[in-house]
PDB file of C-alpha atoms and ligand atoms in Angstrom:
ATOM      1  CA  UNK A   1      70.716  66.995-113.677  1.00 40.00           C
ATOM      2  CA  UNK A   2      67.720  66.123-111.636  1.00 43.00           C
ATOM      3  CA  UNK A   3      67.958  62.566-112.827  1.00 49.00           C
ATOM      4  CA  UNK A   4      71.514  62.574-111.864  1.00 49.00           C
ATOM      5  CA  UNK A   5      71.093  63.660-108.579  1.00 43.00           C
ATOM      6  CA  UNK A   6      68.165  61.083-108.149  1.00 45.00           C
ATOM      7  CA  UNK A   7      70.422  57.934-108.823  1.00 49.00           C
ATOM      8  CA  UNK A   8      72.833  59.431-106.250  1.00 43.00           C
ATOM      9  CA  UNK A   9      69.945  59.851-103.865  1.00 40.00           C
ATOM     10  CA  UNK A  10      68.679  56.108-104.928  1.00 44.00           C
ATOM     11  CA  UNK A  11      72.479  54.414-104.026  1.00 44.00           C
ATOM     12  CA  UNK A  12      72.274  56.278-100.676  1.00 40.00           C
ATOM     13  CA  UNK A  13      69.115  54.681 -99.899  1.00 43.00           C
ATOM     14  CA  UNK A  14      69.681  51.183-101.023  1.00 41.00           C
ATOM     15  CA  UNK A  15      73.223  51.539 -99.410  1.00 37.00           C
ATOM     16  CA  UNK A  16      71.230  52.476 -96.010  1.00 41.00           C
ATOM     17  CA  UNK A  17      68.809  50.906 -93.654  1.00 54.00           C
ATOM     18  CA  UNK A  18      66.051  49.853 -96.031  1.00 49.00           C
ATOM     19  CA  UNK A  19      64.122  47.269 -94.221  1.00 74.00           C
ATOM     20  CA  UNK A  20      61.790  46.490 -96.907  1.00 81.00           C
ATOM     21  CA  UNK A  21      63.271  43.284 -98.707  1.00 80.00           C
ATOM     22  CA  UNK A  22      60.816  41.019 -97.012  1.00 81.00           C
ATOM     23  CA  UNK A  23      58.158  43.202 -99.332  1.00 83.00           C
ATOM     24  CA  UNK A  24      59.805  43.708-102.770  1.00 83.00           C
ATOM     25  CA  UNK A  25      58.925  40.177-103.422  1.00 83.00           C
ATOM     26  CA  UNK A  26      55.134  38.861-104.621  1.00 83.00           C
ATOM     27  CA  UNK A  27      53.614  37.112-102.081  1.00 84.00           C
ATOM     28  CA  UNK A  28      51.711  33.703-102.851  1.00 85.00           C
ATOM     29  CA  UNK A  29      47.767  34.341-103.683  1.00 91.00           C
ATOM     30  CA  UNK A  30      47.282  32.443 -99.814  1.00 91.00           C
ATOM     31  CA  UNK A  31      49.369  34.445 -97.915  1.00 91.00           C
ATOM     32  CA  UNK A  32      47.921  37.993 -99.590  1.00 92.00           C
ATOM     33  CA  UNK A  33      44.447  36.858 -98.973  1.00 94.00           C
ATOM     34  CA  UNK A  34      45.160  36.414 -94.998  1.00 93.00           C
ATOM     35  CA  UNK A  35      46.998  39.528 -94.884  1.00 92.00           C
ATOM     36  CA  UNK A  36      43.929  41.039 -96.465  1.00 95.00           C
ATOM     37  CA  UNK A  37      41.481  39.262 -93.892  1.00 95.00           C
ATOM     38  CA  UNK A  38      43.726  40.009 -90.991  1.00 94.00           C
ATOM     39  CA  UNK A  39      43.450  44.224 -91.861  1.00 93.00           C
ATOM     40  CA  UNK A  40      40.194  43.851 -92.598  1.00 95.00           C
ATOM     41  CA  UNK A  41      39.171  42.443 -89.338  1.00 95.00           C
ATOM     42  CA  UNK A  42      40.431  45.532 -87.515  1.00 92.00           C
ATOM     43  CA  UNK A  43      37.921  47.851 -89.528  1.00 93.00           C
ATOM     44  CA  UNK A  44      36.401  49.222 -86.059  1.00 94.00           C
ATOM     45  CA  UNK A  45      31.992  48.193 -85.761  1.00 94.00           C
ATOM     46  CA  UNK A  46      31.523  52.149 -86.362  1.00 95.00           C
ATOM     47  CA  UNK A  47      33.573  52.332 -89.914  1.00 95.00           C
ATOM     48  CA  UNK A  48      31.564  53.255 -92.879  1.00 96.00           C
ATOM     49  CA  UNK A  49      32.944  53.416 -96.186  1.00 96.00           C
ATOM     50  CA  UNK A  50      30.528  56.108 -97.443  1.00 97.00           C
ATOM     51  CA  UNK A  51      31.244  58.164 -94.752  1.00 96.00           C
ATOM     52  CA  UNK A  52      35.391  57.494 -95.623  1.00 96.00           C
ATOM     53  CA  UNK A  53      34.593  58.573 -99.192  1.00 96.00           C
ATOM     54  CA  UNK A  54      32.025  61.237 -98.789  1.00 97.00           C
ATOM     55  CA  UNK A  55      33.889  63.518 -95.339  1.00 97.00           C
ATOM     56  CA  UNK A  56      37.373  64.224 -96.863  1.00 96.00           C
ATOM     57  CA  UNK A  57      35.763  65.077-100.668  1.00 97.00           C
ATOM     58  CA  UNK A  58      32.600  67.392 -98.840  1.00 97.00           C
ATOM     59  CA  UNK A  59      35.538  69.185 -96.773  1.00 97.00           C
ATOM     60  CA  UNK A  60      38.052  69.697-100.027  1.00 97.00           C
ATOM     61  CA  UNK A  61      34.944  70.430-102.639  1.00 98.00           C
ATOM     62  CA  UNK A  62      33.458  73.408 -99.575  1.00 98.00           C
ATOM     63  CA  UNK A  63      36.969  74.901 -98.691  1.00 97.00           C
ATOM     64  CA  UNK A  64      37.286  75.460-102.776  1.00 97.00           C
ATOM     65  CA  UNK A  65      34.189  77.026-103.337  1.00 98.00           C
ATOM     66  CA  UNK A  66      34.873  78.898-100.223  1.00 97.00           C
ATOM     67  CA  UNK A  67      38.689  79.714-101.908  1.00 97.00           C
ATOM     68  CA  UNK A  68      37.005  80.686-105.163  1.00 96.00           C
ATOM     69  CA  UNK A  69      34.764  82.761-103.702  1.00 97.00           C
ATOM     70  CA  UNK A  70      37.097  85.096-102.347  1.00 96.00           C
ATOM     71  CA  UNK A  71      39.300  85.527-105.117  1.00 96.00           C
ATOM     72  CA  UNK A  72      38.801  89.278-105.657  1.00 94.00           C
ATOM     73  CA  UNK A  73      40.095  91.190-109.403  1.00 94.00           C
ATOM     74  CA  UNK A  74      42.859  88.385-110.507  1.00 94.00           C
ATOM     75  CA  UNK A  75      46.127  89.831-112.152  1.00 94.00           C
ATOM     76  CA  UNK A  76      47.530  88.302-115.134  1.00 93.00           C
ATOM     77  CA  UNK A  77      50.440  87.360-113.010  1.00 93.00           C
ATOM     78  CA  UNK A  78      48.538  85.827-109.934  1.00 95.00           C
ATOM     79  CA  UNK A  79      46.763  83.268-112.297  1.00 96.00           C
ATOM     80  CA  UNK A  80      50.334  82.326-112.766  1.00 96.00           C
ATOM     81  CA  UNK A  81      50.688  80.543-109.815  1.00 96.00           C
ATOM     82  CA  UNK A  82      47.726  77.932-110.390  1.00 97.00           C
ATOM     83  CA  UNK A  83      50.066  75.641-112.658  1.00 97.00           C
ATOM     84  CA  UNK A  84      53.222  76.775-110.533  1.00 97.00           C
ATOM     85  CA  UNK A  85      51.738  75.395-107.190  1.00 97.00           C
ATOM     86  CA  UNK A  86      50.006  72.478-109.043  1.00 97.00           C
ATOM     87  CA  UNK A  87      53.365  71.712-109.953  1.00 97.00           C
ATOM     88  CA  UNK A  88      54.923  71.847-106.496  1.00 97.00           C
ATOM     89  CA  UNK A  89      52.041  69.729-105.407  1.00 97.00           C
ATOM     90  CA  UNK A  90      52.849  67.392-107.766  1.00 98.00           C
ATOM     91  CA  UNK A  91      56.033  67.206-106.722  1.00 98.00           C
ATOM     92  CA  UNK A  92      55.774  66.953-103.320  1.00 96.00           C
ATOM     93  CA  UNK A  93      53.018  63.996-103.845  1.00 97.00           C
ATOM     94  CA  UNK A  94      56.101  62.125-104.965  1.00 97.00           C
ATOM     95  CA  UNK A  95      58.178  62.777-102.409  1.00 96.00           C
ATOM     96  CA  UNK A  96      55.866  62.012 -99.744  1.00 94.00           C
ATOM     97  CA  UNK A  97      54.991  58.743-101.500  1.00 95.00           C
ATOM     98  CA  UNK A  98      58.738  57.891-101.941  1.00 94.00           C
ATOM     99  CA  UNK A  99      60.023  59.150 -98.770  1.00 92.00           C
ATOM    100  CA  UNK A 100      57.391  58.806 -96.003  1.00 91.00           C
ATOM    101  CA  UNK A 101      55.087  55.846 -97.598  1.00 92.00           C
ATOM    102  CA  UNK A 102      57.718  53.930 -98.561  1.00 92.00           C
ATOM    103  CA  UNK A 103      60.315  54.754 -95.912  1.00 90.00           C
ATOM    104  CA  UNK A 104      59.689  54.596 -92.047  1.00 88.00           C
ATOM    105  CA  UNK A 105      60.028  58.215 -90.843  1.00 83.00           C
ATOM    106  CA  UNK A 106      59.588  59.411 -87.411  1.00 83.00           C
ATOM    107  CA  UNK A 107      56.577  60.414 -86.449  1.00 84.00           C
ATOM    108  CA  UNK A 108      54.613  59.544 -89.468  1.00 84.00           C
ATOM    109  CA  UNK A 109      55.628  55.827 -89.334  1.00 85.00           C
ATOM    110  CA  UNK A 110      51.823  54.808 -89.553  1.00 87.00           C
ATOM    111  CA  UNK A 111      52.001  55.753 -92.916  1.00 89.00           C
ATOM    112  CA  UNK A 112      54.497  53.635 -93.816  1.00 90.00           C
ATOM    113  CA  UNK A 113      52.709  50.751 -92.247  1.00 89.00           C
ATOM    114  CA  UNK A 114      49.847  51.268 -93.424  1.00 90.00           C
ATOM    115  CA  UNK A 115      51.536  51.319 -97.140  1.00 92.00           C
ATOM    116  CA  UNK A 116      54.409  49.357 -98.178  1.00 89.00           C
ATOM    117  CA  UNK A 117      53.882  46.061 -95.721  1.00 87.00           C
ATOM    118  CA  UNK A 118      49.833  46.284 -96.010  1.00 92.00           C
ATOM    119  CA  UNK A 119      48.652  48.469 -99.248  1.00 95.00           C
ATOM    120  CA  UNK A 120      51.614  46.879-101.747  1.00 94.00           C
ATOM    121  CA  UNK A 121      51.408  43.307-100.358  1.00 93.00           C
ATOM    122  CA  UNK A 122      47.772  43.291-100.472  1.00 94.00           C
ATOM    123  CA  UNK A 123      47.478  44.779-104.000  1.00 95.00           C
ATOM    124  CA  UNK A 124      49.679  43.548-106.989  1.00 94.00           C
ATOM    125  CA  UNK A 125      50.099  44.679-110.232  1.00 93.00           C
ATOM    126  CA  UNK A 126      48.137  41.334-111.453  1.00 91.00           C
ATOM    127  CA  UNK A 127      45.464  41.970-108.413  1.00 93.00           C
ATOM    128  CA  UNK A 128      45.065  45.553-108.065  1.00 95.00           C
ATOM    129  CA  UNK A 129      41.106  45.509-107.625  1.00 96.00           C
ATOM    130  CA  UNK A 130      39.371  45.724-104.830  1.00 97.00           C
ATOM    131  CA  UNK A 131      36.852  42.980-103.695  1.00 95.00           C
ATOM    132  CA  UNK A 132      34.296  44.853-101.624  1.00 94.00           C
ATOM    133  CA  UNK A 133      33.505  48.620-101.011  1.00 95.00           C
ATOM    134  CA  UNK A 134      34.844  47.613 -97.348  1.00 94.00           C
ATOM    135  CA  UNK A 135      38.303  47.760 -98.528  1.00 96.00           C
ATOM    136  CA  UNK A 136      37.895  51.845 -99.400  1.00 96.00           C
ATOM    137  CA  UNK A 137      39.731  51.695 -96.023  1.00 94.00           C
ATOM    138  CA  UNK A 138      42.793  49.815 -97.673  1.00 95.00           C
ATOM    139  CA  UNK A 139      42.962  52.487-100.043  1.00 96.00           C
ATOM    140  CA  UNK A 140      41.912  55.873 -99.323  1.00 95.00           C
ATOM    141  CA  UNK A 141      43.732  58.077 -96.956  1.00 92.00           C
ATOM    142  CA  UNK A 142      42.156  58.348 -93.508  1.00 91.00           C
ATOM    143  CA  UNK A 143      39.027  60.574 -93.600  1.00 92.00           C
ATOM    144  CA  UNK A 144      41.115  63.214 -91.394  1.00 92.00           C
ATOM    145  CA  UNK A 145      43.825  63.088 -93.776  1.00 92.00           C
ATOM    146  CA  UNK A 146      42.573  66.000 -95.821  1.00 95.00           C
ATOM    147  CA  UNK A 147      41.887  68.175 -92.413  1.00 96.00           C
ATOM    148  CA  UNK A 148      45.284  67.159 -91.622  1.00 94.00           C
ATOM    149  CA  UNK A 149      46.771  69.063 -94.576  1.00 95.00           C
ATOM    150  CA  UNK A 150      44.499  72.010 -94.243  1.00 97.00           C
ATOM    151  CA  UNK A 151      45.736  72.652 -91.080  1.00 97.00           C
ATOM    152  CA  UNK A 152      49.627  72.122 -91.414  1.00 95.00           C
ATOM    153  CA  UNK A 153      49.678  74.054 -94.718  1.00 96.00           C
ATOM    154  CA  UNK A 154      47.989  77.155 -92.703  1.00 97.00           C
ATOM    155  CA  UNK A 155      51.255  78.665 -92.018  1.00 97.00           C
ATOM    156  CA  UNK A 156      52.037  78.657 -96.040  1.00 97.00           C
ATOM    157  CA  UNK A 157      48.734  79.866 -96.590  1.00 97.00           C
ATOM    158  CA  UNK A 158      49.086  83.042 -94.219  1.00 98.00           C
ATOM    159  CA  UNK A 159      52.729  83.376 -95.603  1.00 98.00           C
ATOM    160  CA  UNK A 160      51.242  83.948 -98.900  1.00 97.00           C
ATOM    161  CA  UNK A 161      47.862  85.916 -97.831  1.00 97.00           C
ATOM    162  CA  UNK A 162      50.877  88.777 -95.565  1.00 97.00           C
ATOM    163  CA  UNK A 163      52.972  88.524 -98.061  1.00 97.00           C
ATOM    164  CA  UNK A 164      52.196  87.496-101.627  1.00 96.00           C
ATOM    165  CA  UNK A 165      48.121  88.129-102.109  1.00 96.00           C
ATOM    166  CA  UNK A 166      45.046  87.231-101.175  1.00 97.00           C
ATOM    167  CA  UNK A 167      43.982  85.869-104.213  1.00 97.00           C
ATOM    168  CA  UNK A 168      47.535  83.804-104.412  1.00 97.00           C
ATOM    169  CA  UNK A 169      46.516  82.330-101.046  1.00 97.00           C
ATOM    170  CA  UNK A 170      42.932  81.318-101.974  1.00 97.00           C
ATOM    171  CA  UNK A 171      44.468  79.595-105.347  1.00 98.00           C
ATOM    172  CA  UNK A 172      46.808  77.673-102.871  1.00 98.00           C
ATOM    173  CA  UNK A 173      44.032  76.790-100.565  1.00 98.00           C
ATOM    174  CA  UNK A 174      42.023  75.401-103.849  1.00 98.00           C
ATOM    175  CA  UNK A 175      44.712  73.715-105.436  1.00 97.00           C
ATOM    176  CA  UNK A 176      45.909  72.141-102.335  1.00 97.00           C
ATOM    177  CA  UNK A 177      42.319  70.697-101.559  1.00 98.00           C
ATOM    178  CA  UNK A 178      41.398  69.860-105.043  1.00 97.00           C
ATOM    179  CA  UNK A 179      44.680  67.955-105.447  1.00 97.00           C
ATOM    180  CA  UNK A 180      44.144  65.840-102.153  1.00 97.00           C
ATOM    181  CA  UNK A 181      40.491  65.106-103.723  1.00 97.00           C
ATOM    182  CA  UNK A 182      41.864  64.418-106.667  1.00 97.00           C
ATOM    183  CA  UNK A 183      44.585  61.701-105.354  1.00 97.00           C
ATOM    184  CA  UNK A 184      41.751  60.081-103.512  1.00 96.00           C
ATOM    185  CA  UNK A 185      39.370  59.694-106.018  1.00 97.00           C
ATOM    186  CA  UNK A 186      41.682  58.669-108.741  1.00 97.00           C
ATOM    187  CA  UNK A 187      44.024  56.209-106.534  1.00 97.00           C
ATOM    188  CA  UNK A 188      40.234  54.262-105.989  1.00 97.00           C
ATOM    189  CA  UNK A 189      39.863  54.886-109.483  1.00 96.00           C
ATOM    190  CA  UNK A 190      42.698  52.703-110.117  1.00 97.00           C
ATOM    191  CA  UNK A 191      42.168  49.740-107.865  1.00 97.00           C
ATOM    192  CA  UNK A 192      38.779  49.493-109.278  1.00 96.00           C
ATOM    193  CA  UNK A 193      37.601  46.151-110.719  1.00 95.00           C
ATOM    194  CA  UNK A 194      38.568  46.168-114.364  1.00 89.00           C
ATOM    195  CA  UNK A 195      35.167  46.291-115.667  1.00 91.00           C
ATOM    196  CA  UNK A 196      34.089  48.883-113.649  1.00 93.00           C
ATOM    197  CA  UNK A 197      32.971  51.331-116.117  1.00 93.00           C
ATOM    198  CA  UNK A 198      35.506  54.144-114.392  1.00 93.00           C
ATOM    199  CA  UNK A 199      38.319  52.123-114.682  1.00 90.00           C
ATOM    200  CA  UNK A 200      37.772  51.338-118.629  1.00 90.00           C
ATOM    201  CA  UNK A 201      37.769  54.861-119.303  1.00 94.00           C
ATOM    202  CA  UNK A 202      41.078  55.655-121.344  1.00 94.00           C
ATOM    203  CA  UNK A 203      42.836  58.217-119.661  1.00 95.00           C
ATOM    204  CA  UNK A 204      41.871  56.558-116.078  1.00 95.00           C
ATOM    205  CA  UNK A 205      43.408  52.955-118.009  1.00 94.00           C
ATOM    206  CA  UNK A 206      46.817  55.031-118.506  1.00 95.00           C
ATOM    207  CA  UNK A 207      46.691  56.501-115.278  1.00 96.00           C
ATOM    208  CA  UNK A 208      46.249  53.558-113.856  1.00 96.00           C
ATOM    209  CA  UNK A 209      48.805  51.232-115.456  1.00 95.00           C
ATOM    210  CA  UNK A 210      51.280  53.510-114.274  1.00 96.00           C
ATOM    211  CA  UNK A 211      49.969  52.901-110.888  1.00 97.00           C
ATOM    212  CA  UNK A 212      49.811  49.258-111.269  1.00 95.00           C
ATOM    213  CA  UNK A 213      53.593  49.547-112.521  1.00 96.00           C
ATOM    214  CA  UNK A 214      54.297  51.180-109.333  1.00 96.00           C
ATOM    215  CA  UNK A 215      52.383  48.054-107.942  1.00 96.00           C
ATOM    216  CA  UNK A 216      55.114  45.379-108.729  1.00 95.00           C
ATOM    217  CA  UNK A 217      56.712  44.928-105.671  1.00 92.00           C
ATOM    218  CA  UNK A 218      60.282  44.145-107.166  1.00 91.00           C
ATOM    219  CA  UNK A 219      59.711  48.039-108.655  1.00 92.00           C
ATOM    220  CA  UNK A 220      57.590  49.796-105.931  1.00 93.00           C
ATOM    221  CA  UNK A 221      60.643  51.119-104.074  1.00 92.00           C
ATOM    222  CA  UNK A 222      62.144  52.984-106.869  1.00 92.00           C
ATOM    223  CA  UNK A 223      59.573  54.170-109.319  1.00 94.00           C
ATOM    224  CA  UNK A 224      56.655  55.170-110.789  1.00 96.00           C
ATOM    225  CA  UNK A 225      55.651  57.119-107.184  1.00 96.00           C
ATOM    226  CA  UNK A 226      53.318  60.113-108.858  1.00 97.00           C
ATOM    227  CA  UNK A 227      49.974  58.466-107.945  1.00 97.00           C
ATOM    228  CA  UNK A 228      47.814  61.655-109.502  1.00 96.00           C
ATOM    229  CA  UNK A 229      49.834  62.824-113.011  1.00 96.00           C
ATOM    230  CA  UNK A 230      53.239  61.530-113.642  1.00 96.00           C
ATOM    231  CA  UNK A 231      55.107  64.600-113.901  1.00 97.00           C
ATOM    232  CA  UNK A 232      57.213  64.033-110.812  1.00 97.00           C
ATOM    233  CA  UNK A 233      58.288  60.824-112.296  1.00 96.00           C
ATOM    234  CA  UNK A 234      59.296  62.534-115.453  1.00 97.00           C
ATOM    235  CA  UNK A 235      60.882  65.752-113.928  1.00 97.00           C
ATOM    236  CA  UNK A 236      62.847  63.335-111.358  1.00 96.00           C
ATOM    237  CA  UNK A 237      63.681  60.531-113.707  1.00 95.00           C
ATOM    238  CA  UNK A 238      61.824  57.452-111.491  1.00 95.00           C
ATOM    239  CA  UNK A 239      59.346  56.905-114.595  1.00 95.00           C
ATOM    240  CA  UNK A 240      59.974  52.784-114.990  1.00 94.00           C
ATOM    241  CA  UNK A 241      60.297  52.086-118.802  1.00 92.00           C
ATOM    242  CA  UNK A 242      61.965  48.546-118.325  1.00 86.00           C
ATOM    243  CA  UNK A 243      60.616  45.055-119.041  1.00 87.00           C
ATOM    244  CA  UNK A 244      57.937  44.032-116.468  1.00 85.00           C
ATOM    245  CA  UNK A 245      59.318  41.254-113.762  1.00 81.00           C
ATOM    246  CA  UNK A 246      56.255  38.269-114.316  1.00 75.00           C
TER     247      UNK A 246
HETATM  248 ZN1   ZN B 301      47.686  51.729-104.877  1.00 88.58          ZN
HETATM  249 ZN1   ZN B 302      53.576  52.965-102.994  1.00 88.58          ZN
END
C-alpha cells in the first residue's frame, strides 16, 4: 500500500514544478571541481572544521547523558517506545531528505541549496570522497543544526513529559539527539576516502553504497533517501534495485 501510494506521490511531483533537471545529469570532472572551489571559497576566515565536527556531537552526546540520567523506574511498556520513535525518526529522516533537501520549500530553501545544486553536483557516486577536512562543511549539517532540532522538537517533548511520561520524554530527547549524531557522523563516514580505514569497515561499505546509489544524479531525486539505516526506503518502496546509469 505504502509503495502504492508513493508512486502516486512520485507522478505528482515529476508532473509538478521540479526545477532540478539541470542537476539529474553528471557534470564533467572540470565543471564539479569549480563548483567545488567556488563553495569552498565562501568558508568564512573564522570556520573550523573541528569545531563543525566536535559542537553539534558534544551538544547531542551531553543532552543524552543528561536524558539517561533522568530516566526514573522504566516500565516494560515505556522501553517500548525506543524502537517506535527510532522508527519515526527514521522515517521522517527520509522525508526531510526527499521533501525539503531535494525540493525547494519555503522557508527552509537554504537547505535545498545547499543540497541538491551544491552537495549532489559536487559529490558523485564515482567521486564521493572528500579531498580535505575543509570540506566537513560540504557535508555535515551546520553546527546549529542539532540545537535547531532540540529546540523545535520541545513542544513534542513537553507533549510527551504532560502527557505520556517522563521517562517516554527523556527516551525521545535521547533518541532524537543520538539519531542527529548518528546521521552526521555516518553521512562523513560515507564520503570518506576509500581507504580510510572507517570507510573499509563492512557494515559502513553497505551503508555507504546505498548512499553513493543515492549519489547518481539521474537517481538522487527518487531514491535511496534514508542516509542513516534504510528502513524508510524499504517501508516506502524508494529502495533503487535497478541497473546503475555509467
Ligand atoms: Zn552525501
Ligand atoms: Zn540527497
Amino acid at each position: 500500500m505504502w509503495a502504492r501510494a508513493d508512486r502516486a506521490y512520485n507522478r505528482a511531483v515529476v508532473s509538478g514544478k521540479v526545477d532540478t533537471k539541470p542537476w539529474e545529469v553528471t557534470q564533467p570532472l572540470s565543471r564539479r571541481d569549480r563548483m567545488r572551489a567556488e563553495v569552498l571559497a565562501r568558508t568564512p576566515w573564522w570556520y573550523s572544521e573541528w569545531v563543525h565536527l566536535g559542537f553539534p556531537s558534544l551538544f547531542g552526546l551531553s543532552f543524552i547523558a543528561g536524558a539517561l540520567l533522568m530516566l526514573h523506574d522504566v516500565r516494560w511498556y515505556e522501553w517500548l517506545a525506543v524502537p517506535t520513535i527510532l522508527a519515526l525518526l527514521n522515517v521522517n529522516e527520509w522525508h526531510i531528505h526527499r521533501n525539503i533537501l531535494h525540493r525547494r520549500s519555503w522557508p527552509l530553501e537554504v537547505l535545498f541549496w545547499r543540497h541538491t545544486p551544491e552537495h549532489h553536483v559536487i559529490f558523485v557516486r564515482d567521486d564521493m570522497a572528500m579531498r580535505s577536512t575543509r570540506e566537513f562543511r560540504l557535508v555535515l549539517i551546520p553546527a546549529y543544526g542539532i540545537v535547531a532540532i532540540f529546540v523545535t522538537s520541545l513542544p513534542l517533548t513537553a507533549a510527551l513529559w504532560f502527557f505520556v511520561s517522563h521517562n517516554v520524554a527523556a527516551f525521545f530527547v535521547a533518541c532524537s539527539m543520538g539519531y542527529t549524531v548518528s546521521y552526521e557522523w555516518l553521512h562523513l563516514a560515507y564520503h570518506l576516502p576509500a581507504a580510510n580505514p572507517i570507510a573499509r569497515n563492512r557494515v559502513i561499505g553497505w551503508l555507504r553504497h546505498q548512499h553513493a546509489v543515492h549519489h547518481t544524479p539521474e537517481l538522487m531525486q527518487r531514491w535511496n533517501f534514508n542516509v542513516t539505516v534504510p528502513f524508510g526506503d524499504w517501508l516506502l518502496g524508494t529502495t533503487y534495485r535497478g541497473p546503475l546509469p555509467s
